[in-house]
Every structure is written in C-alpha cells, then in structure tokens.
mmCIF file of C-alpha atoms and ligand atoms in Angstrom:
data_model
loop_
_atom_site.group_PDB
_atom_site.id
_atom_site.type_symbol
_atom_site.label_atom_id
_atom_site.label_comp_id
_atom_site.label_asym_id
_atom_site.label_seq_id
_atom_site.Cartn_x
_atom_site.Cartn_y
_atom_site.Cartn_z
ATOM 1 C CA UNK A 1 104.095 93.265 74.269
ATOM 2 C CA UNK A 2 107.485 92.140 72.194
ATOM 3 C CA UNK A 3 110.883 90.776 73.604
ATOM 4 C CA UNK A 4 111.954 93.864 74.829
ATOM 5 C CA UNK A 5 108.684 95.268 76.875
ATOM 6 C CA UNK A 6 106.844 92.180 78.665
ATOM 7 C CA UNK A 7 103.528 92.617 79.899
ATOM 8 C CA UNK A 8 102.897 93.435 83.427
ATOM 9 C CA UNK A 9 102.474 89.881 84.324
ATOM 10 C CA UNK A 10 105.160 88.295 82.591
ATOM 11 C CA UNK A 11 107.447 91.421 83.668
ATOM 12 C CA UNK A 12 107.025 90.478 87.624
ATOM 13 C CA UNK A 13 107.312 86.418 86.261
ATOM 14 C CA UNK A 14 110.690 88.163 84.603
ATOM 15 C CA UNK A 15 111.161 89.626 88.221
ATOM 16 C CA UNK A 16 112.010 86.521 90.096
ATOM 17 C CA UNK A 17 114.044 84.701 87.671
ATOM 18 C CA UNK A 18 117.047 84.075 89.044
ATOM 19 C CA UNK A 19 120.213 86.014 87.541
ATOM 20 C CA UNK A 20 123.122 84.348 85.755
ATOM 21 C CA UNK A 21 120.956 81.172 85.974
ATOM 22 C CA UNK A 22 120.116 78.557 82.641
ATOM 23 C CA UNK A 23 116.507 79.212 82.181
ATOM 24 C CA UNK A 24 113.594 77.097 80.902
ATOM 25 C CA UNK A 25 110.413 78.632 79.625
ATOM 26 C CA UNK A 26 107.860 75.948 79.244
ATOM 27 C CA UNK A 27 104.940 76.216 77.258
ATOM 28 C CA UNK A 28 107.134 79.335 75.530
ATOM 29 C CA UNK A 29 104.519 80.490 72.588
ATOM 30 C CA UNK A 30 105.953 83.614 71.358
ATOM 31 C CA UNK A 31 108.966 82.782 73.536
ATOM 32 C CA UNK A 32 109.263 86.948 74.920
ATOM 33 C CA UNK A 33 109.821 85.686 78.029
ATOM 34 C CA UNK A 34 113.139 84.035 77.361
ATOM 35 C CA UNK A 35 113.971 86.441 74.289
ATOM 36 C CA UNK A 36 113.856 89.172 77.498
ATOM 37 C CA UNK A 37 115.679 87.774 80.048
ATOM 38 C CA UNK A 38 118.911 87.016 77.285
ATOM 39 C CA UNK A 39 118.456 90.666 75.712
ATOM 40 C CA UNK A 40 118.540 92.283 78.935
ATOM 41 C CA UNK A 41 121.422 90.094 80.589
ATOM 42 C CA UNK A 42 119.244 88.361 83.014
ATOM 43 C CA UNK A 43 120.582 84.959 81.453
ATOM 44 C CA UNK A 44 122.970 83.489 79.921
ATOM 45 C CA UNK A 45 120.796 80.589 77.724
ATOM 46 C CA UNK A 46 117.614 79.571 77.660
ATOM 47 C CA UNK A 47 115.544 76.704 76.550
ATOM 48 C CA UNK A 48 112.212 77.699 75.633
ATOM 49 C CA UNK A 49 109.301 74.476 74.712
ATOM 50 C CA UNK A 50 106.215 74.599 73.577
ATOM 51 C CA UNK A 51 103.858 71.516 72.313
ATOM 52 C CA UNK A 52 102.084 73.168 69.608
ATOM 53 C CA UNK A 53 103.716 73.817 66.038
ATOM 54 C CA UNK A 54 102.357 77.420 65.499
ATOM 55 C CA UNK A 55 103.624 78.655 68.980
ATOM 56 C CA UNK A 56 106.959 76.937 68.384
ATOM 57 C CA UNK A 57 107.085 78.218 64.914
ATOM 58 C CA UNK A 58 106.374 81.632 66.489
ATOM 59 C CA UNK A 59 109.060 80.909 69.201
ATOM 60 C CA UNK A 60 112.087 79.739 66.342
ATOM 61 C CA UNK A 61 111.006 82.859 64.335
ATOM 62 C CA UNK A 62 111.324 85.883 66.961
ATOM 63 C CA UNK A 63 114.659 84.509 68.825
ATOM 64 C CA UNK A 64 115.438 84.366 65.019
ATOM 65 C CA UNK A 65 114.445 87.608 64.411
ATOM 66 C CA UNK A 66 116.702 88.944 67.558
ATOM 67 C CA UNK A 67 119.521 86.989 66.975
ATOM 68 C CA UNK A 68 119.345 85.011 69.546
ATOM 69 C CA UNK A 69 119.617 81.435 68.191
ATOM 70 C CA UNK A 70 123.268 80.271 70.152
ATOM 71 C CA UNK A 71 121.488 81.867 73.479
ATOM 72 C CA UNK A 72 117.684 80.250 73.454
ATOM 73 C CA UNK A 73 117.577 76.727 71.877
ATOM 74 C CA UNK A 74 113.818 76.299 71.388
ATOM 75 C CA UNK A 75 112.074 73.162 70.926
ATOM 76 C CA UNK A 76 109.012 71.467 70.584
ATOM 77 C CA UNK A 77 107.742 68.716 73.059
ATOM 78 C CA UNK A 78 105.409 68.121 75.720
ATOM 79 C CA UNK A 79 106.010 69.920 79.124
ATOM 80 C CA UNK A 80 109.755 69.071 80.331
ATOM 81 C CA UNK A 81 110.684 66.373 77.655
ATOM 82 C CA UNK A 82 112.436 69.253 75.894
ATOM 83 C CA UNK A 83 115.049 69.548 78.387
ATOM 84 C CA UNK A 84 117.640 67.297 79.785
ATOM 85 C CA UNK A 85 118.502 66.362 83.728
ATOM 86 C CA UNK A 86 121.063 69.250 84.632
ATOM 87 C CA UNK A 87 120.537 71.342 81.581
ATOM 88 C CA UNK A 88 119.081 74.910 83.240
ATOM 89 C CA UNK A 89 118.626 76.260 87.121
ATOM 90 C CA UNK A 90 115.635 78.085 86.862
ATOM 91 C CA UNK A 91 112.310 77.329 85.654
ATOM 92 C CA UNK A 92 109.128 79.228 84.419
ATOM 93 C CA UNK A 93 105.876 77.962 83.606
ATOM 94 C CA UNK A 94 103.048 81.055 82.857
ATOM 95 C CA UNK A 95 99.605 81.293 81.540
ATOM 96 C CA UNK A 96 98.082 78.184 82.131
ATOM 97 C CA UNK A 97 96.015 76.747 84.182
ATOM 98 C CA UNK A 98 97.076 75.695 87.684
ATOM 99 C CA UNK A 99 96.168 71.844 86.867
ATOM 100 C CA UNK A 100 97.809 71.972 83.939
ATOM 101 C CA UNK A 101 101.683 73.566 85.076
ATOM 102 C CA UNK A 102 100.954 71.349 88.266
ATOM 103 C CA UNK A 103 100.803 68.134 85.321
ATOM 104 C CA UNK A 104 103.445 69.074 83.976
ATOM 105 C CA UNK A 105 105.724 69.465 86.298
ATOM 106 C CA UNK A 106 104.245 65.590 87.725
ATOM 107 C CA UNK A 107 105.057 64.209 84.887
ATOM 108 C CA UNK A 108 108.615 65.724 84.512
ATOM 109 C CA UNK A 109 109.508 65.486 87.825
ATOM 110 C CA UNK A 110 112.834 63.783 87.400
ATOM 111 C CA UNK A 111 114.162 66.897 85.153
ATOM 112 C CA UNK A 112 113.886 69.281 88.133
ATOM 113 C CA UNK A 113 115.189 67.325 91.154
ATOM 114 C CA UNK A 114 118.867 69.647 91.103
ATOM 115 C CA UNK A 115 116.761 72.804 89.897
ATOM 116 C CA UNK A 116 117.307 75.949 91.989
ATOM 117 C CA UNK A 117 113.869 78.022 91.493
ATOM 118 C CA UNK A 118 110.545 78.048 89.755
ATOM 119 C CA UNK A 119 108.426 80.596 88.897
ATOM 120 C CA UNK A 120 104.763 79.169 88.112
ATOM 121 C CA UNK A 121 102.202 81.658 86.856
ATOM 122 C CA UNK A 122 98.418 80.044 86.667
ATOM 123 C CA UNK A 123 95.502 81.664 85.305
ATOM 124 C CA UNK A 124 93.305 79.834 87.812
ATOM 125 C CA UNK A 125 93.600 76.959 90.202
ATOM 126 C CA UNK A 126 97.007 77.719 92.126
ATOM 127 C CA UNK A 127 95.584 75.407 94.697
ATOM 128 C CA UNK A 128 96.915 72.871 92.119
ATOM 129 C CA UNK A 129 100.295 73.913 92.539
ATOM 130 C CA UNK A 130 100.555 75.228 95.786
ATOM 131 C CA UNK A 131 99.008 71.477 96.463
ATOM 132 C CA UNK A 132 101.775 69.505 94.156
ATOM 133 C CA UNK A 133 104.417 71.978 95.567
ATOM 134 C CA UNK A 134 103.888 70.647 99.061
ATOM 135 C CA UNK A 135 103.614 67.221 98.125
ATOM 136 C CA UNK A 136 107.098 67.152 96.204
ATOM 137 C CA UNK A 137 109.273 69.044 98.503
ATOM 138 C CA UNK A 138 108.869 72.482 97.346
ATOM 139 C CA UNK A 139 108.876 75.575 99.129
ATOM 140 C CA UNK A 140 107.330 78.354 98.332
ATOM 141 C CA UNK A 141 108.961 81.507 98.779
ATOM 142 C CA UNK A 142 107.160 84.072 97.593
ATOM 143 C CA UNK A 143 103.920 85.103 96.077
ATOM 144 C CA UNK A 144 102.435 87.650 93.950
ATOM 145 C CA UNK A 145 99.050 88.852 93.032
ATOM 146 C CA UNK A 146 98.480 91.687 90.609
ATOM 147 C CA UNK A 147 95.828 92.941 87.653
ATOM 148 C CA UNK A 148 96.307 93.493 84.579
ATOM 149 C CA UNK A 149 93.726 94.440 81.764
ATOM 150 C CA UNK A 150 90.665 93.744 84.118
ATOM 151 C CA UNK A 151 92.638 90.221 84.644
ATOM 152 C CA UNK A 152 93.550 89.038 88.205
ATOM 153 C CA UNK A 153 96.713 86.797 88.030
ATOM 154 C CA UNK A 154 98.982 85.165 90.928
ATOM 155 C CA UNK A 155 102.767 84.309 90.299
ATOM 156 C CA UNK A 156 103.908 81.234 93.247
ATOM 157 C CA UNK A 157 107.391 81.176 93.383
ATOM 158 C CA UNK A 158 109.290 77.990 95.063
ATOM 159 C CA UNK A 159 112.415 76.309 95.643
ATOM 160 C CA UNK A 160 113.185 73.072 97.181
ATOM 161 C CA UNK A 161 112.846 72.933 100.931
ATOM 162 C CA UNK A 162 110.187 72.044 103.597
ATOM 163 C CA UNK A 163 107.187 73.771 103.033
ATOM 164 C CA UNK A 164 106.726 74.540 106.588
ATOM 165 C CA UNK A 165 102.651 73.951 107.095
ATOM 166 C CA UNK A 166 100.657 75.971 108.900
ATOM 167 C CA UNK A 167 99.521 74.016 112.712
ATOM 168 C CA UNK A 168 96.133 73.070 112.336
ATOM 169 C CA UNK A 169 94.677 71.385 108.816
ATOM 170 C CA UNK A 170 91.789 74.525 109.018
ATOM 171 C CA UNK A 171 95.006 76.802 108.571
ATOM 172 C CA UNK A 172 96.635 74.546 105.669
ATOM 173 C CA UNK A 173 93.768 74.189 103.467
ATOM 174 C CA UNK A 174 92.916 78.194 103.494
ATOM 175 C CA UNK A 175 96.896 78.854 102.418
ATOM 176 C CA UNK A 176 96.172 76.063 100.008
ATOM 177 C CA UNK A 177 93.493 77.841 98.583
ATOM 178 C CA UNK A 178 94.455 81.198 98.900
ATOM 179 C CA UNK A 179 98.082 81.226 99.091
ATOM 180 C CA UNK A 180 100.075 81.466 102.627
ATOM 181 C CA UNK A 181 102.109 85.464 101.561
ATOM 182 C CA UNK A 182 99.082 86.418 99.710
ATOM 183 C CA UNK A 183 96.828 85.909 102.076
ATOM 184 C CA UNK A 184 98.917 87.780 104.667
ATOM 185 C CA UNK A 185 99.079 91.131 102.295
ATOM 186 C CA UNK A 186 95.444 91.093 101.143
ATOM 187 C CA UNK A 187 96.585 93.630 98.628
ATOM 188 C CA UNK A 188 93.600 95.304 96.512
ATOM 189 C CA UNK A 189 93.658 92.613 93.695
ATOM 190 C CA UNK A 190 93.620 90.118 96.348
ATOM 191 C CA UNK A 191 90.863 91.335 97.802
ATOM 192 C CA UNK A 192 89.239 91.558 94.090
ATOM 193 C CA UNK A 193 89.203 87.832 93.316
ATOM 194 C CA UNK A 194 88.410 86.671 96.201
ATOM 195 C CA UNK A 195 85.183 89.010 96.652
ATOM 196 C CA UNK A 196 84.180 87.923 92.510
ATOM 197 C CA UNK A 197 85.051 84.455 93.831
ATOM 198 C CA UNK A 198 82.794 84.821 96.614
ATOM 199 C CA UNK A 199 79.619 86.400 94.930
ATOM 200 C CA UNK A 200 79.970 83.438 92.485
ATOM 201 C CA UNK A 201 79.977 80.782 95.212
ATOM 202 C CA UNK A 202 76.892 82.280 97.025
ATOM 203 C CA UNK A 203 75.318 82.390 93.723
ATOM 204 C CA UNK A 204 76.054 78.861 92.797
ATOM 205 C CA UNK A 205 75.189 78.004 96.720
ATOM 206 C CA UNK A 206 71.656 79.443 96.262
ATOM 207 C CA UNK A 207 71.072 77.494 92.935
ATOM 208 C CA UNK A 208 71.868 74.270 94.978
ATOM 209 C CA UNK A 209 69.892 75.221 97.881
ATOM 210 C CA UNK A 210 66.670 74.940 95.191
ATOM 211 C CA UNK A 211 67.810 72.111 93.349
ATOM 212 C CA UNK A 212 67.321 68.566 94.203
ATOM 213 C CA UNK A 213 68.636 66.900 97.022
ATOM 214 C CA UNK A 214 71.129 64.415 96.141
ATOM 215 C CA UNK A 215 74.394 63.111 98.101
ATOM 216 C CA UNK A 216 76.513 64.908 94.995
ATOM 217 C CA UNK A 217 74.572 67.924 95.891
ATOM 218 C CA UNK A 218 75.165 67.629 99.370
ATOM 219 C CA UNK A 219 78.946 67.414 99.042
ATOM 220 C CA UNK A 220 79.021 70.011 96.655
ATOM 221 C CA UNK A 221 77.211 72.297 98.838
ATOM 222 C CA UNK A 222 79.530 71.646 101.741
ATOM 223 C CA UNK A 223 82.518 71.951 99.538
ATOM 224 C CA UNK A 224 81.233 75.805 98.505
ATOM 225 C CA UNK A 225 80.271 76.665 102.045
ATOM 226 C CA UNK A 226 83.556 75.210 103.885
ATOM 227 C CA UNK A 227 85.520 77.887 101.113
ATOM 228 C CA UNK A 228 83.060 80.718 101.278
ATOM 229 C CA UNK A 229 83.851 79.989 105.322
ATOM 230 C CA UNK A 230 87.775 80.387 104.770
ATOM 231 C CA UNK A 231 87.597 83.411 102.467
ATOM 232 C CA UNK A 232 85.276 85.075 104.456
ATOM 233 C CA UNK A 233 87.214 84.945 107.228
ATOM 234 C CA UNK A 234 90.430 85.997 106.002
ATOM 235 C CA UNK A 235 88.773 89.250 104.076
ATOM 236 C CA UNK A 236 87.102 89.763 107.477
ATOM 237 C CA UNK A 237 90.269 89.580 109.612
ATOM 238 C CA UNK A 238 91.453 92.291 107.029
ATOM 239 C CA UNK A 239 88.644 94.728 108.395
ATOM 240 C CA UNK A 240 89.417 93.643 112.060
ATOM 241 C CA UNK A 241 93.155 94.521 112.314
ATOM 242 C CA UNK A 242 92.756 97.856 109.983
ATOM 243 C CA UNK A 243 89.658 98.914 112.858
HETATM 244 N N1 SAM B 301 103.980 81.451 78.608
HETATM 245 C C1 SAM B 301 103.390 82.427 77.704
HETATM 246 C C2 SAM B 301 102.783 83.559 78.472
HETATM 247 O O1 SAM B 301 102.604 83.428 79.689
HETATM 248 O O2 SAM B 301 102.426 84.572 77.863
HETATM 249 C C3 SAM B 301 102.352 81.753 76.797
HETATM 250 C C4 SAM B 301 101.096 81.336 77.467
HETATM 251 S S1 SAM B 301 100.033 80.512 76.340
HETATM 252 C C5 SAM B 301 98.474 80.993 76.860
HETATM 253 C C6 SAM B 301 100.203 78.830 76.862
HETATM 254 C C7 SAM B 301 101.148 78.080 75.970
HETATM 255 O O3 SAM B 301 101.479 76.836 76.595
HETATM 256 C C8 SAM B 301 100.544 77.750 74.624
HETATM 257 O O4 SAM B 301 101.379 78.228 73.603
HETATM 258 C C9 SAM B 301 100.475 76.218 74.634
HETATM 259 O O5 SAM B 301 100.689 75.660 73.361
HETATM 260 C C10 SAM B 301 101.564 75.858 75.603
HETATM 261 N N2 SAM B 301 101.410 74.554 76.265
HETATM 262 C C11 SAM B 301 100.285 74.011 76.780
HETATM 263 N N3 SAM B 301 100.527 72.797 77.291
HETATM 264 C C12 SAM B 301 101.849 72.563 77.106
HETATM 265 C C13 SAM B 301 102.713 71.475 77.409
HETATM 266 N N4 SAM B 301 102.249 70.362 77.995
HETATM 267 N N5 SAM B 301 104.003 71.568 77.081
HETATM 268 C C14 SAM B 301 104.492 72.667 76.461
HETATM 269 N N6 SAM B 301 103.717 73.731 76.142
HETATM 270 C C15 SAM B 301 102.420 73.675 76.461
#
C-alpha cells in the first residue's frame, strides 16, 4: 500500500468519499488516504489529523514527499480539534475501533453539524456507531462488508437525516448489531463474521453455563443468548428464502 494504490479496505473507504468535497481524514497515520483522493482528483484539500507524533511525522513526510503540502494541511490533535466549524464536507474515520471513531466523533460533535457525509470504517464494534449515528441525527446510507488478508472489515456510511428505525425494538437492536444493508445482502464475508462470531459466543455460553451462578453471570448469559438469537435468525432466513 502507498498513496497511489490503497488497500482494499481503504480503496472502497476511498469509494464513497464524496467528489469535489474538502475532506478530513482523522486519525490519518501514513495519511494515503488523503494523499489518494488529492493525487487522483477526488478532492480538492484535505486535512488529515492524527494524535500521535510518529504517525503525524509519517503523515507531514509522505504529502511532503508527493508534493502535496498547499492540498493536505496535516496536523496533530486529538480526534476533530484539528479542524475548524465549516472547514471540509466530508469526513473519514478508518481503522479503529467502533467505540473509539464513535468517541470521537461525541466529543467533536459541534465540528460536523454542516458536514455533508462520513465514511466510518471500525475494526470491531460498529454497533458503537451505528448506535451514536442514530442518536445524533445521522443516517446511514450505505454499508459495506468485505475481507481482506483473512480480515473481515465493515465501512458505515451516513449523512444527516432521520435514521428511519426499523418497527419493533427486536428489529432495531439486530440492525444495530449487525447493520440494517448488511444484513439484507448477507454477502459471503457477512456470513463469515457472523458464523466466527457465533462459534465464539456458544463457546463463551458453555463456559458460563459451568461457572458459578452469579447475577453478573446471569446477565451476561442472557446478553450472549439474546445475540446468538438475532444472528441466528438472520443467517437462517438466508437459507429460507435461497430454498
Ligand atoms: N486511518 C488509517 C487506516 O485506516 O489505515 C490508519 C489507521 S491506524 C490503525 C489508527 C490511527 O488513528 C493511528 O495512527 C492512531 O494514532 C490514530 N488515532 C487514534 N486515536 C486518535 C484520535 N483520538 N485522534 C486522532 N488520531 C487518532
């Protein structure tokens, strides 16, 4: 991977930024991301932060290195204190975990009231997001789920609007969890995490099952089964409308 060939997961993050747009790549490292999108004419500028000096350092020294220093002001800070109210349209946030971008964006979320789009890429935990999303007038509007390496990774895209819940709160907390278009395409890596997810649940459910009773364990227990219940179903509705 280099600024000019992305990796399969930050190409289809790449995929749904939006054209012509300011960009802001938070939590940048290398800063590809945002050193592709100006090199191929995706964007016009982008900001790209990162909170760590070796990432940033990394960052200054490859949009350096391209010539890219008037196009892709990069800058060190936590989350979105690098960029002003107004500054870009389009956001991305990829490679973390879903707590984490769904912190972030918390904590900045006077920075992205007038933005147009974001593009959020966890590693785990998009309940996180797909949970802040809904809580702070987001809509998503897309979803993605693909593999890469032996790596399963989901890319939530939103922009501000009602999120349109599902009717019942059964049918809201398994979109929560496993993601409202994903869930509806059940491609193959979709159907990959959630079957590791599952064997790991049922694992972790049998452990309980033989370990002491306690009211922690109890709620634990009825936590796992309650999600093993929702992904279970929606891998089994798979078989039902393909018979
Ligand atoms: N976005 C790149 C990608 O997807 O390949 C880099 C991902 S890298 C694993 C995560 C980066 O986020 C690290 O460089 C880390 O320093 C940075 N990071 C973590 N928390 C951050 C925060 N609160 N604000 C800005 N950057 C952060």
């Amino acid at each position: 991977m280099n600024t000019r060939e992305l990796s399969y997961r930050l190409e289809t993050v790449a995929k749904y930024i939006l054209k012509g747009q300011k960009l802001a790549d938070i939590g940048s490292d290398h800063a590809y991301l945002p050193c592709y999108a100006v090199l191929t004419g995706l964007v016009p500028f982008a900001v790209a932060g990162e909170v760590v000096e070796g990432p940033y350092l990394s960052a200054k020294s490859h949009v350096q290195e391209e010539g890219l220093s008037k196009q892709i002001s990069v800058r060190m800070g936590d989350g979105l204190e690098v960029i002003e109210l107004d500054e870009v349209d389009c956001m991305t946030i990829a490679g973390m975990g879903g707590a984490l971008i769904a912190n972030i964006l918390e904590s900045g979320k006077d920075k992205i009231v007038n933005l147009n789009r974001l593009i959020l890429q966890p590693n785990i935990s998009a309940i996180s997001i797909r949970q802040w999303l809904i809580a702070n007038g987001w809509q998503l509007i897309n979803e993605e789920i693909i593999e890469e390496d032996g790596k399963i990774y989901e890319i939530l895209v939103a922009e501000q609007g009602d999120p349109m819940l599902p009717y019942n709160q059964e049918e809201t907390n398994k979109s929560l969890l496993l993601g409202p278009f994903l869930m509806k395409e059940r491609n193959l890596a979709f159907q990959k995490k959630w079957r590791r997810e599952l064997n790991n649940w049922e694992r972790i459910l049998e452990n309980l099952k033989n370990a002491q009773a306690s009211p922690e364990n109890s709620q634990r227990k009825l936590e796992l089964q309650t999600k093993i219940r929702y992904v279970k179903e929606v891998l089994a509705n798979e078989t039902n409308e393909r018979t």
